[in-house]
Amino acid sequence: MTVRRDFKEPARCRPDLVIGRDELFTAARDQLTRGGSVLLHGPAGIGKSTVLRALAADYGEAARTVLRCSATESESHLPFLALADLFGLVLDEISDKLPVAQRTALESALTGRGESTLQRDGLALRLAVLSALRALAAAGPVLLVADDLQWLDSASAELLGFAARRLGDTPVQLLCAVRTEEQEYDRHLRASPPDTLAVRLNPLSRAQVSALLDHRGYTDLPRSTMREIHRTSGGNPLFALELGRALGESPTPPRPGEPLPVPTSLRALVLSRLDMLSDEARRTLLVASAGARPTLALLHAAGRENAEAETAQAAALGLLATEPEGPAVRFAHPLISAALYAEAPAQERRAAHAALSTAASDPIERARNLALATTGTDPEVAARLAEAAALARDRGAPSVAASLGLLAARHTPPDGAPAPDDRRLQAAEDAITAGEVDLARDIAREVLTRATVPAERIRAWEVVIEAAGQSLGEVDAVFPQALADAGDDPRLLALVHYRLAWRKLIVEGDFAEAREEAAHTADLAARGDDRRTELMALSFQASTETLMGHPNAPTTIKRALREPQDPYVACHHNGVGAARFRWLLMSDQLPEARSTITALLREVRRRGMVESEVHFQRFLAETELRSGHCGRALDLARESLRLARDSGIGLGASAMLASLAEASGGDVDRALALAREAAGKAEEDGDQMYVSRALAALGHAQLVAGDAAGAVGSLRRVRELEQGLGITDPARGRWQGDLAEALVRVGEPGEAQDVIDVTREHALRLGRESVLAVLDRAEALVRAARGDHEAALSRLTSVQDRLAKLGYGLEEARAAFALAMLRTGRPGPTSYDEAARLFRRCRALPWLRQVDAAVAAAAPETVAVPPQTAPPSDALEGLASMERQVAALVMEGATNREIAARLFISVKTVEATLTRVYRKLGIRSRVDIVRLAAGRHAK
């Protein structure tokens, strides 16, 4: 094998590649495996070389010969340089296989001896390259790897293009990368083999940039900073890494409102054409970089009289891209704006902000620029910033409000009113609303180092606890300190006890104690005349009672709905609206639940309440899933998960719901992975409440995947956990029917019936009609497993009708599927058409695949079996109930799949049961069972 030594490197770049590049890597790898070629393209720094190296390292082992070249701009004028890189080490191997004229031309081009040129030796050189590749391919597959095609010398590019277009079925593949903007890769594609796949590398998402920086060791960056890195880098991994490195090396992080430090390496990369601008044009661009939404009109108002001509000059140099249908001035890349701003002296920056502070029409933008143009404290500037923060809050921009609030605190004199720390705490609360929990926690902890007033300290402690999210166990030490700071003030004590109620639920997993703590909080808040906290406590109490199946839940919800109401509590994800939604959903009122959660989601989006949006998106997905709208639920669940990953909020819960949606309407393997991720996150957070939900999702995914034994293991643990938590309402997780079905499949109908009986008692008490219908479906399977097929068929028919009337489309389809499977191999209709129709209506793709498998399994097999009237009883003496049923069906000539369908057990269970039958009867195969039965009949 001939392989360039410098290309036999370990795939050390693969961990970076996994971040955001899985799908395109798989597509490119599959293309190479099929014998095709790949052209990677995208802008500078997007990761083409990383992907190229990883693909070559991953696929290169399949090739006998790997040829590599990597061009540079400084060497692009040297003719045949790329050709020398590619063929230099293999020339001795192939030279004697080329015709003399071709060999002479190729050796002259590669060695530089002689005066070979395309003009003089064009045809001989072209044919020589083609012949060389064919000669190498005759000994085994060839992989040609070329990076930075845009810098390839023109002679080499022409020769390789000629050969590539004529290789035909010769086993030579090209793996190339080229720098392009937008979609400008056509000319490179035309020079590639006809079967080349063009793969564009797009920017990374915010979550992917965060993962990349974490992988490289930049792990302590706040989410607000990570968001700014993503914005400034435009999702370009090289730019993001350089910005992260600059932040890591900076002694002090940038303050809110200040741009990120742009390292010299990036400034040189993006501002190389800046020197070609006039001084006036450069000042105009600086003003544009200082503005949030620069327009030509804004630049004119800021004193830039020749803005049109100067921005046109910048656009011609590739620095600006003016919007074709609007007045906006847009930088070609966000990093150009950041680098230009970072390059400017501080005095020039302040001058630009001062001009914008009067030119901008938006009061928020005027206030922000005024702050950045001002040094030191200034009460008037601070007041204007505080007003702008309030306006941003009302507009649903809490992140902007937090940034402005911190600027206001910075410009507030130490003895000002409100005090600087009051404004900092307001900024922290805005940051919580915006989902920037790291920033909020840092602000609160800074305030706690100097605050002495109890109300201020409790307010800061609240932020610290809220920032912990589901990981309340990590802030256990906070609660004693907060209680001490609250003293005997009922208003302050109510705030602390509200958080303690959540701790009881999440950390200790005690619903009863959490409910009592919430009721105590509501009483304290009422005594302290704090209506907001009282409403939040009542909402929490109502939600807890709903999940527990407590009879007081409707009464507590009514108490929480009494006037006066608080607009914040009304739409908060732990407020009364959410509590009412949970009650509606669990009470089978799906249309009203959908309208309620849709209105809540609309309102929190308007307010910019990120955490509530994550949860409400998930709640809406759950509603659609129960209604049987699997495609819609899958879209919503994936969006909720994306938002959770970006914000770092509710990740475990969103992964859990996404798992359920994938198992019903998407990919079962992904469902299993997401369920395990959710369970791991809940375990890591010490969140007892969501451990059981995640395991229920895992059990459901395992059942859909055909792993009944795995489903039983997961769902048995859910049963134990919820018994310990005190959860009795089966509508909370709705896993009981799955557990009963899985138990039947593994041959445990007795335990399945026990699960059904216990659950039915609670469902009857609470009036959970859909749960009762699902339990009846599971009980029909138990009856079928015990041989009572007629009762099972009758029960399933009734169940399907009841679920249809309740609006549970997917559960209705599952009942139809069970009915069709039970009829398989029996007299009468056995069509799966109804189940397939219902699953298609739901867009339940995994279930449709199960229907297809069942239809295939039901096809008659060409195995001749002597007809039998009935199995003799004495032939089955000594066998257990399940063993007798399986053996009897074998005697009837049923296949293992037909037996599994008839008894509602898995094929693996049939096989295991038959093994026991063989051992007990002293036989070796199913044929012996038939012979045994025939022999007994002959007697």
Coordinates of N, CA and C in Angstrom, one line a residue, residues 637-747:
A637 N -41.8 19.2 20.2 CA -40.9 18.6 21.2 C -39.4 18.9 20.8
R638 N -39.1 18.7 19.5 CA -37.8 19.0 19.1 C -37.4 20.5 19.2
E639 N -38.4 21.4 19.0 CA -38.1 22.8 19.2 C -37.9 23.1 20.7
S640 N -38.7 22.5 21.5 CA -38.5 22.7 23.0 C -37.2 22.2 23.4
L641 N -36.7 21.1 22.9 CA -35.4 20.5 23.2 C -34.3 21.5 22.7
R642 N -34.5 22.0 21.5 CA -33.5 22.9 21.0 C -33.4 24.2 21.9
L643 N -34.5 24.7 22.3 CA -34.5 25.9 23.1 C -33.9 25.6 24.5
A644 N -34.2 24.4 25.0 CA -33.7 24.0 26.3 C -32.2 23.8 26.2
R645 N -31.7 23.3 25.1 CA -30.2 23.1 25.0 C -29.5 24.5 24.9
D646 N -30.2 25.4 24.1 CA -29.6 26.7 23.9 C -29.6 27.5 25.2
S647 N -30.6 27.4 26.0 CA -30.7 28.2 27.2 C -30.2 27.5 28.5
G648 N -30.1 26.2 28.4 CA -29.6 25.4 29.6 C -30.8 25.3 30.6
I649 N -32.0 25.4 30.2 CA -33.2 25.4 31.1 C -34.0 24.2 30.7
G650 N -34.5 23.4 31.7 CA -35.4 22.3 31.5 C -35.0 21.3 30.6
L651 N -33.7 21.0 30.5 CA -33.1 20.1 29.5 C -33.6 18.7 29.8
G652 N -33.6 18.2 31.0 CA -34.1 16.8 31.3 C -35.5 16.6 30.9
A653 N -36.4 17.6 31.3 CA -37.8 17.5 31.0 C -38.1 17.5 29.5
S654 N -37.4 18.4 28.8 CA -37.6 18.5 27.4 C -37.1 17.2 26.7
A655 N -35.9 16.6 27.1 CA -35.5 15.4 26.6 C -36.4 14.3 26.8
M656 N -37.1 14.3 28.0 CA -38.0 13.2 28.3 C -39.2 13.3 27.3
L657 N -39.8 14.5 27.1 CA -40.9 14.6 26.3 C -40.5 14.3 24.8
A658 N -39.3 14.8 24.4 CA -38.9 14.5 23.1 C -38.7 13.0 22.8
S659 N -38.3 12.3 23.9 CA -38.3 10.8 23.7 C -39.6 10.2 23.4
L660 N -40.6 10.7 24.2 CA -42.0 10.1 23.9 C -42.5 10.5 22.5
A661 N -42.2 11.7 22.1 CA -42.6 12.1 20.7 C -41.8 11.3 19.7
E662 N -40.5 11.1 19.9 CA -39.8 10.3 18.9 C -40.3 8.9 18.8
A663 N -40.6 8.3 20.0 CA -41.1 6.9 20.0 C -42.4 6.8 19.3
S664 N -43.2 7.8 19.3 CA -44.6 7.8 18.7 C -44.6 8.2 17.2
G665 N -43.7 9.2 16.9 CA -43.8 9.8 15.5 C -42.5 9.9 14.8
G666 N -41.4 9.5 15.4 CA -40.1 9.8 14.8 C -39.2 8.5 14.8
D667 N -38.1 8.6 15.5 CA -37.1 7.5 15.4 C -36.9 6.9 16.8
V668 N -37.1 5.6 16.8 CA -37.1 4.9 18.1 C -35.7 4.8 18.8
D669 N -34.7 4.7 18.0 CA -33.3 4.7 18.6 C -33.1 6.1 19.2
R670 N -33.5 7.1 18.5 CA -33.3 8.5 19.1 C -34.2 8.6 20.4
A671 N -35.3 8.0 20.4 CA -36.2 8.0 21.6 C -35.5 7.4 22.8
L672 N -34.8 6.2 22.5 CA -34.1 5.5 23.6 C -33.0 6.4 24.1
A673 N -32.2 7.0 23.2 CA -31.1 7.8 23.6 C -31.5 9.0 24.4
L674 N -32.6 9.7 24.0 CA -33.1 10.9 24.7 C -33.7 10.5 26.1
A675 N -34.3 9.3 26.2 CA -34.8 8.9 27.5 C -33.7 8.7 28.5
R676 N -32.7 8.0 28.0 CA -31.5 7.8 28.8 C -30.8 9.1 29.2
E677 N -30.8 10.0 28.3 CA -30.2 11.3 28.6 C -31.0 12.0 29.7
A678 N -32.4 12.0 29.5 CA -33.2 12.6 30.5 C -33.1 12.0 31.9
A679 N -33.0 10.7 31.9 CA -32.8 10.0 33.2 C -31.5 10.3 33.8
G680 N -30.4 10.4 33.0 CA -29.1 10.8 33.5 C -29.1 12.2 34.1
K681 N -29.8 13.1 33.4 CA -29.8 14.5 33.8 C -30.6 14.6 35.1
A682 N -31.7 13.9 35.2 CA -32.5 13.9 36.5 C -31.7 13.4 37.6
E683 N -31.0 12.3 37.4 CA -30.2 11.7 38.4 C -29.1 12.6 38.9
E684 N -28.5 13.3 37.9 CA -27.4 14.2 38.1 C -27.9 15.4 39.0
D685 N -29.1 15.9 38.6 CA -29.7 17.0 39.3 C -30.2 16.7 40.7
G686 N -30.4 15.3 40.9 CA -31.0 14.9 42.2 C -32.5 15.2 42.1
D687 N -33.1 15.2 40.9 CA -34.5 15.6 40.7 C -35.4 14.3 40.8
Q688 N -35.9 14.0 42.0 CA -36.6 12.8 42.2 C -37.9 12.8 41.3
M689 N -38.5 14.0 41.1 CA -39.8 14.0 40.4 C -39.6 13.6 39.0
Y690 N -38.5 14.0 38.3 CA -38.3 13.7 36.9 C -37.6 12.4 36.6
V691 N -37.0 11.8 37.6 CA -36.4 10.5 37.4 C -37.4 9.5 36.9
S692 N -38.6 9.5 37.6 CA -39.6 8.5 37.3 C -40.2 8.9 35.9
R693 N -40.4 10.2 35.6 CA -40.9 10.5 34.2 C -40.0 10.1 33.1
A694 N -38.6 10.2 33.4 CA -37.7 9.8 32.3 C -37.6 8.3 32.2
L695 N -37.7 7.6 33.3 CA -37.7 6.1 33.2 C -39.0 5.6 32.5
A696 N -40.1 6.3 32.7 CA -41.4 6.0 32.1 C -41.2 6.2 30.5
A697 N -40.6 7.2 30.1 CA -40.3 7.5 28.7 C -39.4 6.4 28.2
L698 N -38.4 6.0 28.9 CA -37.5 4.9 28.5 C -38.3 3.6 28.3
G699 N -39.1 3.3 29.3 CA -39.9 2.0 29.2 C -40.8 2.0 28.0
H700 N -41.4 3.2 27.7 CA -42.3 3.3 26.5 C -41.5 3.1 25.2
A701 N -40.3 3.7 25.2 CA -39.5 3.6 24.0 C -39.0 2.1 23.8
Q702 N -38.7 1.5 24.9 CA -38.3 0.1 24.8 C -39.4 -0.8 24.4
L703 N -40.6 -0.5 24.8 CA -41.8 -1.3 24.4 C -42.0 -1.1 22.9
V704 N -41.9 0.1 22.4 CA -42.1 0.4 21.0 C -41.0 -0.3 20.2
A705 N -39.8 -0.4 20.7 CA -38.6 -1.0 20.1 C -38.7 -2.5 20.1
G706 N -39.6 -3.1 20.8 CA -39.8 -4.5 20.8 C -39.0 -5.2 22.0
D707 N -38.4 -4.3 22.9 CA -37.7 -4.9 24.0 C -38.6 -4.9 25.2
A708 N -39.5 -5.9 25.3 CA -40.5 -6.0 26.3 C -39.8 -6.2 27.7
A709 N -38.7 -7.0 27.7 CA -38.0 -7.3 29.0 C -37.4 -6.0 29.5
G710 N -36.8 -5.2 28.7 CA -36.3 -3.9 29.1 C -37.3 -3.0 29.6
A711 N -38.5 -2.9 28.9 CA -39.6 -2.1 29.3 C -40.1 -2.5 30.7
V712 N -40.2 -3.8 30.9 CA -40.6 -4.2 32.3 C -39.6 -3.8 33.3
G713 N -38.3 -3.9 33.1 CA -37.4 -3.4 34.1 C -37.5 -2.0 34.4
S714 N -37.6 -1.1 33.3 CA -37.7 0.3 33.5 C -39.0 0.7 34.2
L715 N -40.1 0.1 33.8 CA -41.4 0.5 34.3 C -41.7 -0.1 35.7
R716 N -41.1 -1.2 36.1 CA -41.2 -1.7 37.4 C -40.5 -0.7 38.4
R717 N -39.4 -0.1 38.0 CA -38.7 0.9 38.8 C -39.6 2.2 38.9
V718 N -40.2 2.6 37.8 CA -41.1 3.7 37.9 C -42.2 3.5 39.0
R719 N -42.8 2.2 38.9 CA -43.8 1.9 39.9 C -43.3 2.0 41.3
E720 N -42.1 1.6 41.6 CA -41.5 1.7 43.0 C -41.3 3.1 43.3
L721 N -40.8 3.9 42.4 CA -40.5 5.3 42.7 C -41.7 6.1 43.0
E722 N -42.8 5.9 42.2 CA -44.0 6.7 42.4 C -44.7 6.3 43.6
Q723 N -44.6 5.0 44.0 CA -45.2 4.6 45.3 C -44.5 5.3 46.4
G724 N -43.2 5.5 46.3 CA -42.4 6.2 47.3 C -42.7 7.6 47.4
L725 N -42.9 8.2 46.2 CA -43.2 9.7 46.1 C -44.6 10.0 46.6
G726 N -45.5 9.0 46.6 CA -46.9 9.3 47.0 C -47.8 9.7 45.8
I727 N -47.3 9.4 44.6 CA -48.1 9.7 43.4 C -49.1 8.6 43.2
T728 N -50.4 9.0 43.2 CA -51.4 8.0 43.0 C -52.3 8.2 41.7
D729 N -52.2 9.4 41.1 CA -52.9 9.6 39.9 C -52.3 9.0 38.7
P730 N -52.9 8.0 38.1 CA -52.2 7.3 37.0 C -52.2 8.2 35.7
A731 N -52.9 9.3 35.7 CA -52.9 10.2 34.5 C -51.6 11.0 34.5
R732 N -50.8 11.0 35.5 CA -49.6 11.8 35.6 C -48.6 11.3 34.5
G733 N -48.2 10.0 34.6 CA -47.2 9.5 33.7 C -47.8 8.5 32.6
R734 N -49.0 8.0 32.9 CA -49.7 7.1 32.0 C -48.8 5.9 31.5
W735 N -48.0 5.4 32.4 CA -47.1 4.3 32.1 C -47.7 2.9 32.4
Q736 N -48.8 2.9 33.2 CA -49.3 1.6 33.7 C -49.7 0.6 32.6
G737 N -50.4 1.2 31.6 CA -50.8 0.3 30.5 C -49.6 -0.3 29.8
D738 N -48.6 0.5 29.6 CA -47.4 0.0 29.0 C -46.8 -1.2 29.8
L739 N -46.7 -1.0 31.1 CA -46.1 -2.0 32.0 C -46.9 -3.3 31.9
A740 N -48.3 -3.2 31.9 CA -49.1 -4.4 31.8 C -48.9 -5.1 30.5
E741 N -48.8 -4.3 29.4 CA -48.6 -4.9 28.1 C -47.3 -5.6 28.0
A742 N -46.2 -4.9 28.5 CA -44.9 -5.5 28.5 C -44.8 -6.8 29.3
L743 N -45.5 -6.8 30.5 CA -45.5 -8.0 31.3 C -46.2 -9.2 30.6
V744 N -47.3 -8.9 29.9 CA -47.9 -10.0 29.1 C -47.0 -10.5 28.1
R745 N -46.2 -9.6 27.4 CA -45.3 -10.1 26.4 C -44.2 -11.0 26.9
V746 N -43.8 -10.7 28.2 CA -42.7 -11.6 28.7 C -43.3 -12.8 29.5
G747 N -44.6 -13.0 29.4 CA -45.2 -14.2 30.0 C -45.5 -14.0 31.5

